[in-house]
PDB file of C-alpha atoms in Angstrom:
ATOM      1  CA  UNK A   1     -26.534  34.461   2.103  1.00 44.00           C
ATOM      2  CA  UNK A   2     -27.254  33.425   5.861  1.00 49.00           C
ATOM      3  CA  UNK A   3     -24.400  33.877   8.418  1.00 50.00           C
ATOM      4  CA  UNK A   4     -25.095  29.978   9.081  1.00 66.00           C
ATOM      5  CA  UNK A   5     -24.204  29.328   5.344  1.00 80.00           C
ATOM      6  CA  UNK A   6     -21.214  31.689   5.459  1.00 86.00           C
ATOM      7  CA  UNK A   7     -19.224  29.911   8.267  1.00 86.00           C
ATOM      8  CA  UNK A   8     -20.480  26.748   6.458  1.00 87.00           C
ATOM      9  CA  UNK A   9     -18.263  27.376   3.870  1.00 91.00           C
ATOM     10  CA  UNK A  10     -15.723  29.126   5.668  1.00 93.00           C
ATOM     11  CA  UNK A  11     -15.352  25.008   7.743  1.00 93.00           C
ATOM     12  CA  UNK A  12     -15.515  23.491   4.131  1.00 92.00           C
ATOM     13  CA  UNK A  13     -13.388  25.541   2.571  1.00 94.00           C
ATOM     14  CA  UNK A  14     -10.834  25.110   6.317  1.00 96.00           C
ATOM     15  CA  UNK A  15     -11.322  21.407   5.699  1.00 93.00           C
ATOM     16  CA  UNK A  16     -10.890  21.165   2.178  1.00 92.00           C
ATOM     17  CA  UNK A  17      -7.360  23.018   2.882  1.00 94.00           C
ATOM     18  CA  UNK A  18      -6.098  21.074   5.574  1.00 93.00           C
ATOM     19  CA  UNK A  19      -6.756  17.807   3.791  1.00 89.00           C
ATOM     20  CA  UNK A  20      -4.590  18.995   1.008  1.00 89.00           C
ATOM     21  CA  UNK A  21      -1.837  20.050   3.417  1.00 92.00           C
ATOM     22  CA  UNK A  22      -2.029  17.295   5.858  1.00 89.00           C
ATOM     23  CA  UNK A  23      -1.986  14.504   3.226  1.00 83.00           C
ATOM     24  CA  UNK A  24       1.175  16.207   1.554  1.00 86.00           C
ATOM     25  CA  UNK A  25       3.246  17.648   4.779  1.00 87.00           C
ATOM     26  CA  UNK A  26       1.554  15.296   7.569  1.00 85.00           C
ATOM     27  CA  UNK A  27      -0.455  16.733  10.637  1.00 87.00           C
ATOM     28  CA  UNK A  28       2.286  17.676  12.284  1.00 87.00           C
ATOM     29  CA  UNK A  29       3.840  19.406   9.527  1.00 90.00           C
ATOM     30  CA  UNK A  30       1.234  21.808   8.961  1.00 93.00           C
ATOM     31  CA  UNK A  31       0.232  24.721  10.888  1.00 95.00           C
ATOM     32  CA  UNK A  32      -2.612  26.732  11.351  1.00 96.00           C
ATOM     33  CA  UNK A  33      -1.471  29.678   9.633  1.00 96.00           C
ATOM     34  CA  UNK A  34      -0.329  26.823   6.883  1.00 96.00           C
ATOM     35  CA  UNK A  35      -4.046  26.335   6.538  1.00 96.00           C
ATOM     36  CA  UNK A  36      -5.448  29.813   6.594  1.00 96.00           C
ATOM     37  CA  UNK A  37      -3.139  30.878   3.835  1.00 96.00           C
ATOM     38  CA  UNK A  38      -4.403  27.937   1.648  1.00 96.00           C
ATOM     39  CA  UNK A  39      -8.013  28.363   2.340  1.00 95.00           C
ATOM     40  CA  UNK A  40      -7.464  32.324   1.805  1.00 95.00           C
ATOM     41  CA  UNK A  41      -8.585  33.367   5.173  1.00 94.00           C
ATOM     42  CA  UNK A  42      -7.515  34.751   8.454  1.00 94.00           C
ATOM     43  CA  UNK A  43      -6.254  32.574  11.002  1.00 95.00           C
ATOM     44  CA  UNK A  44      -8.301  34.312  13.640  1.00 94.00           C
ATOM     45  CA  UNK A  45     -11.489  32.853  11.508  1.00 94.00           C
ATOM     46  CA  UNK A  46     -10.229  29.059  12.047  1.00 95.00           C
ATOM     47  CA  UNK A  47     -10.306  29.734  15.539  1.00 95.00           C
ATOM     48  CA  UNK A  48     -13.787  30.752  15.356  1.00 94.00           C
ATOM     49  CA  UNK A  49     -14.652  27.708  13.618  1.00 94.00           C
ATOM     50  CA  UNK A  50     -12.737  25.355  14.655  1.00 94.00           C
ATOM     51  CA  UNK A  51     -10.641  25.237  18.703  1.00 93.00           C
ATOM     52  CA  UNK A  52      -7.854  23.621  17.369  1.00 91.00           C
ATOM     53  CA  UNK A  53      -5.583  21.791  14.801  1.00 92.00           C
ATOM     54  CA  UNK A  54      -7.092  18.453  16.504  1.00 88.00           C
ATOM     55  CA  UNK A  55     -10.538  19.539  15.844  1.00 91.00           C
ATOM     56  CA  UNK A  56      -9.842  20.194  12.375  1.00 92.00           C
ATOM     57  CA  UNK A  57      -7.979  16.602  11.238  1.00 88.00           C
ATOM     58  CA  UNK A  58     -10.864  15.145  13.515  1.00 86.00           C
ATOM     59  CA  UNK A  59     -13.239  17.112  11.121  1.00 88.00           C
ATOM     60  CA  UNK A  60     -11.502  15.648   7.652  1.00 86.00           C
ATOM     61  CA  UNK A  61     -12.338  12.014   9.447  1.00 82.00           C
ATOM     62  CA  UNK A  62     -15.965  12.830  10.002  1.00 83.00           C
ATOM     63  CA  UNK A  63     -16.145  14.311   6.539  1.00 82.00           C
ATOM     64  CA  UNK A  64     -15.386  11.088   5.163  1.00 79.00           C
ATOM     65  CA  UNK A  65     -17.953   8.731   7.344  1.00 80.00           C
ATOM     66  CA  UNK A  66     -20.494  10.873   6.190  1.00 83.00           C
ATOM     67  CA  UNK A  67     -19.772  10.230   2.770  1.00 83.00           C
ATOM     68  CA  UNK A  68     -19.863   6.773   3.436  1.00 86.00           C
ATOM     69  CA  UNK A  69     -22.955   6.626   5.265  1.00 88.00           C
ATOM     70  CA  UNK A  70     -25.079   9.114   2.557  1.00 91.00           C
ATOM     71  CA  UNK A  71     -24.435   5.915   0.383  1.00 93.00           C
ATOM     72  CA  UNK A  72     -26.996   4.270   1.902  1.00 94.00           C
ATOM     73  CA  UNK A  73     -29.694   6.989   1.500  1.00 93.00           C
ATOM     74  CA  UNK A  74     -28.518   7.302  -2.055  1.00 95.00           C
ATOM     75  CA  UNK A  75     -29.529   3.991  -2.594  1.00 96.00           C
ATOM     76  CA  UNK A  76     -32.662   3.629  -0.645  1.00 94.00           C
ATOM     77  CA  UNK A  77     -34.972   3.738  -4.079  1.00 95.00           C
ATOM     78  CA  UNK A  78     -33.117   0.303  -5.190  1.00 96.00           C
ATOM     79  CA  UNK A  79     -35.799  -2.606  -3.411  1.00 96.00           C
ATOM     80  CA  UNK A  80     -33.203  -5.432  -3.828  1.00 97.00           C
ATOM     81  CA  UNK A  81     -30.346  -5.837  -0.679  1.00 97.00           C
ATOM     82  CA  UNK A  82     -28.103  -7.359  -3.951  1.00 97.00           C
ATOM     83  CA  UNK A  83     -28.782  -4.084  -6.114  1.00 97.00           C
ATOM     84  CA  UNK A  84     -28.343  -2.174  -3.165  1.00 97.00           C
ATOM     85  CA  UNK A  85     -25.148  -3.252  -1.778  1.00 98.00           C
ATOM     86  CA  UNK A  86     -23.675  -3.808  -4.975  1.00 98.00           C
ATOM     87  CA  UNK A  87     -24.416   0.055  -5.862  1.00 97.00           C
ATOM     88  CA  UNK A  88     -23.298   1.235  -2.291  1.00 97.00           C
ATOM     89  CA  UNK A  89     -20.215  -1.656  -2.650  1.00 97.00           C
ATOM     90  CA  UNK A  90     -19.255   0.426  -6.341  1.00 97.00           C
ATOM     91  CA  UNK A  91     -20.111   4.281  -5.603  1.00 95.00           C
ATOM     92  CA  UNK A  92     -17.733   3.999  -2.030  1.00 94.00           C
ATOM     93  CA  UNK A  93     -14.780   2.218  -4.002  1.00 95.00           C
ATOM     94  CA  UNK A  94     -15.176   4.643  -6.629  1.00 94.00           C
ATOM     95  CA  UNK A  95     -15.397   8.075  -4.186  1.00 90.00           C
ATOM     96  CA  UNK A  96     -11.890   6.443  -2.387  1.00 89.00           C
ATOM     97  CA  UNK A  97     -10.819   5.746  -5.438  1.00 89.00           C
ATOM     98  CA  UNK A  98     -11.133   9.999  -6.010  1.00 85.00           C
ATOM     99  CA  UNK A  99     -10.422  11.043  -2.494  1.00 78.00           C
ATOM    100  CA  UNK A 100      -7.583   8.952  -1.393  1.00 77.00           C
ATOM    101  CA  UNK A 101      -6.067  11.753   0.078  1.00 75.00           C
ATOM    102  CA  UNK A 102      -8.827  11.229   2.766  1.00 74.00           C
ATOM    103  CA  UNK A 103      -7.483   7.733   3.586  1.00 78.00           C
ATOM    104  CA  UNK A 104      -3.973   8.332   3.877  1.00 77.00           C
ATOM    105  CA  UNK A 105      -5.095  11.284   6.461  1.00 77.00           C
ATOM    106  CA  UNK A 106      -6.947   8.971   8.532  1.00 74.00           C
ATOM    107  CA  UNK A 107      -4.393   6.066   8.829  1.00 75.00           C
ATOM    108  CA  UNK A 108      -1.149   8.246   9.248  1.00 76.00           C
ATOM    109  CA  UNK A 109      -2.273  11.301  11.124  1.00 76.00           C
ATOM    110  CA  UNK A 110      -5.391   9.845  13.552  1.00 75.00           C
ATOM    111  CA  UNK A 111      -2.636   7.818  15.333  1.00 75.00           C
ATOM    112  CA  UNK A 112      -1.629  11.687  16.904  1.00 75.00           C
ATOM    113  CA  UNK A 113      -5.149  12.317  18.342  1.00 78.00           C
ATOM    114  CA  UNK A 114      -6.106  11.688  21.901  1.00 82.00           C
ATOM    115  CA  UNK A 115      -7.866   8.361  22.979  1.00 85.00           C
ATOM    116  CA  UNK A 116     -11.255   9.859  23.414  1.00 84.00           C
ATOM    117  CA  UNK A 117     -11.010  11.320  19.721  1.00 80.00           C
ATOM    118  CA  UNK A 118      -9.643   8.260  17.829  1.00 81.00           C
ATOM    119  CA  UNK A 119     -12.387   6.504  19.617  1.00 85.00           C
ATOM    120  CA  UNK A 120     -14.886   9.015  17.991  1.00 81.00           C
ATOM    121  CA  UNK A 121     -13.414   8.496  14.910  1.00 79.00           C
ATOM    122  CA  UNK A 122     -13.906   4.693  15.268  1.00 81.00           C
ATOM    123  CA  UNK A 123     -17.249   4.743  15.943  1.00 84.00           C
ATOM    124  CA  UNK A 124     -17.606   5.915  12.996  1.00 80.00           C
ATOM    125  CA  UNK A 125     -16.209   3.263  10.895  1.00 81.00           C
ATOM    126  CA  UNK A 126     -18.447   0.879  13.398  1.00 87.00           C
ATOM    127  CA  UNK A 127     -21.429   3.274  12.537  1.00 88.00           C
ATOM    128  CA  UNK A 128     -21.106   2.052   9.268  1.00 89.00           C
ATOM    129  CA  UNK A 129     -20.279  -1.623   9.869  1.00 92.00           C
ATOM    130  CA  UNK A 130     -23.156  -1.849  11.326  1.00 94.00           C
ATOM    131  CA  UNK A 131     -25.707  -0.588   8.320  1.00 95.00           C
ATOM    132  CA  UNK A 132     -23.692  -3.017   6.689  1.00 96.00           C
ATOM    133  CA  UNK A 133     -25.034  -5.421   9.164  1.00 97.00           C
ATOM    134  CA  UNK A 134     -28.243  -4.466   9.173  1.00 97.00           C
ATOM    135  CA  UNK A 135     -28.707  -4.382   4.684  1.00 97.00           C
ATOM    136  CA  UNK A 136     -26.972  -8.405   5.708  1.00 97.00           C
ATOM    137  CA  UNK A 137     -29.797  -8.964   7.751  1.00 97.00           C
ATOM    138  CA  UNK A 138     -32.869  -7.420   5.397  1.00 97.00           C
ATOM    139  CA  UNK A 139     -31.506  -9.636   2.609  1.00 97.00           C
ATOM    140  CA  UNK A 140     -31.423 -12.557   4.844  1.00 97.00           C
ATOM    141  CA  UNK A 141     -35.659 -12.229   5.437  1.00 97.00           C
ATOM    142  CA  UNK A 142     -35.704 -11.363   1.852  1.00 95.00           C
ATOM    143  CA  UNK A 143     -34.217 -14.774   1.187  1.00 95.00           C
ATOM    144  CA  UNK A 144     -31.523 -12.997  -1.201  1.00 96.00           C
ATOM    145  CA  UNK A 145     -28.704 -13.296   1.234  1.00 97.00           C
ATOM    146  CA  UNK A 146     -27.870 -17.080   2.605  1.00 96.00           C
ATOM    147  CA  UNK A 147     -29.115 -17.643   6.476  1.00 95.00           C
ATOM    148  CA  UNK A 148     -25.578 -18.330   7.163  1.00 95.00           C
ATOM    149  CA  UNK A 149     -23.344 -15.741   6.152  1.00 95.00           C
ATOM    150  CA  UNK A 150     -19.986 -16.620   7.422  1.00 91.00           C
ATOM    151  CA  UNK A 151     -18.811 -13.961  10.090  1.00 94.00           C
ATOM    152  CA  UNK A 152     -20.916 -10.798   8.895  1.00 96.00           C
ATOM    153  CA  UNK A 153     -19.011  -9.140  11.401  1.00 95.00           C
ATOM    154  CA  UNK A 154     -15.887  -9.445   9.456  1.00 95.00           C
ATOM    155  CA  UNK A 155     -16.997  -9.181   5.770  1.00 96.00           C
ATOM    156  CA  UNK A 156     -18.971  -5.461   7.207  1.00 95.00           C
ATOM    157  CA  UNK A 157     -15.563  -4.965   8.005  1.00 93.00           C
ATOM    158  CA  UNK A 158     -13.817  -6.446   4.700  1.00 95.00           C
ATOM    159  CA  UNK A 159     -16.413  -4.143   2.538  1.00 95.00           C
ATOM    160  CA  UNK A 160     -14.538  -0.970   3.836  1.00 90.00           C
ATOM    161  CA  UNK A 161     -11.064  -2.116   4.882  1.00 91.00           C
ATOM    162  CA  UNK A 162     -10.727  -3.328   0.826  1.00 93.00           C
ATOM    163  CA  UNK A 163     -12.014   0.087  -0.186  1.00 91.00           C
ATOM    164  CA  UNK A 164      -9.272   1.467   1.706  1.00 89.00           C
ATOM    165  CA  UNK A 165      -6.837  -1.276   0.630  1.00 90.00           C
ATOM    166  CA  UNK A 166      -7.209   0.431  -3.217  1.00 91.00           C
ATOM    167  CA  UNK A 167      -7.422   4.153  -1.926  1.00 87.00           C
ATOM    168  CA  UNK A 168      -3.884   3.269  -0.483  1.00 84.00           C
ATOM    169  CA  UNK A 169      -1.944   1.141  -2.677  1.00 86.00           C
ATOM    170  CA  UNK A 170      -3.471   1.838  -5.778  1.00 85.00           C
ATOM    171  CA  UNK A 171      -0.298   3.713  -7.473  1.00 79.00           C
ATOM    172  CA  UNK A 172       2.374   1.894  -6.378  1.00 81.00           C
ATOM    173  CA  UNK A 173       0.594  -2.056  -5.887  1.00 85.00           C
ATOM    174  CA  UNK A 174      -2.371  -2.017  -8.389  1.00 87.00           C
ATOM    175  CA  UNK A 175      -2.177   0.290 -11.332  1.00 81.00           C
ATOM    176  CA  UNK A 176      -1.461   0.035 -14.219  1.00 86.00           C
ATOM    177  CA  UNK A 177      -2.238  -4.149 -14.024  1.00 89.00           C
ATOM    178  CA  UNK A 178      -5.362  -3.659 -12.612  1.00 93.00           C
ATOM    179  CA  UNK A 179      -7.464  -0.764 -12.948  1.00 93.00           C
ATOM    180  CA  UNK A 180     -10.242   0.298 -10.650  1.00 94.00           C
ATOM    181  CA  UNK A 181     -13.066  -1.712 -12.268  1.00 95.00           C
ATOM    182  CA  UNK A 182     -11.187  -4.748 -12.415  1.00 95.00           C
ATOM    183  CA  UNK A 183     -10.961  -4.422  -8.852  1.00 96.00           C
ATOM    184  CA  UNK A 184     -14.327  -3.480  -8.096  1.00 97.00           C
ATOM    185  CA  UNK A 185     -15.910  -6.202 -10.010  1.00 97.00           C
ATOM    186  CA  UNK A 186     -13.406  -8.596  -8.051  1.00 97.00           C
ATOM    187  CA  UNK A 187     -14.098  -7.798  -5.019  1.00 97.00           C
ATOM    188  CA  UNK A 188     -18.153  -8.012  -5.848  1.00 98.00           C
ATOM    189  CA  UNK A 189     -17.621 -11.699  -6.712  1.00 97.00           C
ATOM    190  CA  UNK A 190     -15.708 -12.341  -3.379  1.00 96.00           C
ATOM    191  CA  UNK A 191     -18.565 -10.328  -1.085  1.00 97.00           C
ATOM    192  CA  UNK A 192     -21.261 -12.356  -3.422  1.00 97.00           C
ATOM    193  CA  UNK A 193     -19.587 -15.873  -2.573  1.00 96.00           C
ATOM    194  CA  UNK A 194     -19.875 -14.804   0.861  1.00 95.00           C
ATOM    195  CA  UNK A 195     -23.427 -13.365   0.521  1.00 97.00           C
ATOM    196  CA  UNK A 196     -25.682 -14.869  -1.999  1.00 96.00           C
ATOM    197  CA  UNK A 197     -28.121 -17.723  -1.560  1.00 92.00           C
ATOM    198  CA  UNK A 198     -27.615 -19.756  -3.966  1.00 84.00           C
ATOM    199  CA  UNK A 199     -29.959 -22.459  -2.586  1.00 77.00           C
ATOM    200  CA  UNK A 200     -33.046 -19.580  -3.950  1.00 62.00           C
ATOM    201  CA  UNK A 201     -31.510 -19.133  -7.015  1.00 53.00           C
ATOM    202  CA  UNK A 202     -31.930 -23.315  -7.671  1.00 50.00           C
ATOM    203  CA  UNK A 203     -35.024 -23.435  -6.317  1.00 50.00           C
ATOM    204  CA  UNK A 204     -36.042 -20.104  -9.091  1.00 45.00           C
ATOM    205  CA  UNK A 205     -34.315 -22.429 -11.994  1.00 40.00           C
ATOM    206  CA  UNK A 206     -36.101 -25.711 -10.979  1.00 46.00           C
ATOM    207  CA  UNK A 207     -39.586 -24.298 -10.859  1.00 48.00           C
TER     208      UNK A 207
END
């Protein structure tokens, strides 16, 4: 095993850790030696890795956008912008669904970070708005998408902020009435109102 691999999993298993710790006792509440003794290593090694608490809860964040954004290269093989979104739409609702831990960390505990690093953070979300844009626009010159979708801007938006709206209130708002699929297939039929032109699919039925 390389030394690159080793402190690879060193900052996963430092990661992994901390977003145990800070979605039970908060950022604040958790130390660095909190964190070493969970991930089983020294706290001199965390410093190696990582220059500071800050760094770390800034690392969680960035662990989840890339999640989010290796959606899209999982479903690069689907040709359709409706297949695709709708298995990108299903695969992120169901991973938040899993990691809500990761949510709660980034709503409760970014608020503590400097400017500059909330701002990285928030690029991120943005980074991923806009392939959300950008699938919008390939299924608008596919002619699957309607040439008018009402504020794209905001339904890129909606896609995540909904995801999130689950990952958060799924315990105490949701469940047990409605379970994850019922939600996920709602939410489909609300993005595909917005999305879908329907003016192709009469034209397909009247030839």
């Amino acid at each position: 095993m390389s030394a690159k691999t080793i402190r690879d999993t060193r900052r996963e298993e430092i990661i992994t850790a901390a977003r145990d710790l800070f979605s039970r006792k908060g950022f604040h509440g958790t130390s660095i030696p909190d964190i070493a003794r969970a991930a089983g290593i020294s706290t001199g090694l965390i410093y190696y890795i990582f220059a500071s608490k800050e760094d770390i809860l800034l690392a969680c964040c960035e662990e989840v956008a890339t999640l989010h954004l290796d959606l899209f290269q999982q479903a690069s093989h689907l040709v359709d912008p409706l297949e695709r979104f709708d298995f990108i739409v299903r695969e992120l609702y169901t991973s938040l669904d899993e990691g809500s831990k990761r949510v709660i960390i980034m709503y409760r505990d970014s608020s503590t970070l400097p400017r500059e690093t909330r701002q990285r953070i928030l690029s991120l979300i943005k980074n991923l708005d806009n392939r959300f844009l950008e699938l919008f626009r390939e299924g608008q010159q596919a002619g699957v998408f309607r040439p008018d979708i009402p504020e794209p801007r905001i339904l890129a938006a909606n896609v995540l902020g909904l995801a999130h709206l689950w990952a958060l209130h799924k315990t105490w708002h949701f469940e047990p009435a409605i379970d994850l699929e019922t939600y996920i297939s709602t939410q489909l039929d609300y993005f595909h109102a917005q999305l879908v032109n329907r003016t192709r699919d009469k034209e397909v039925l009247d030839e």
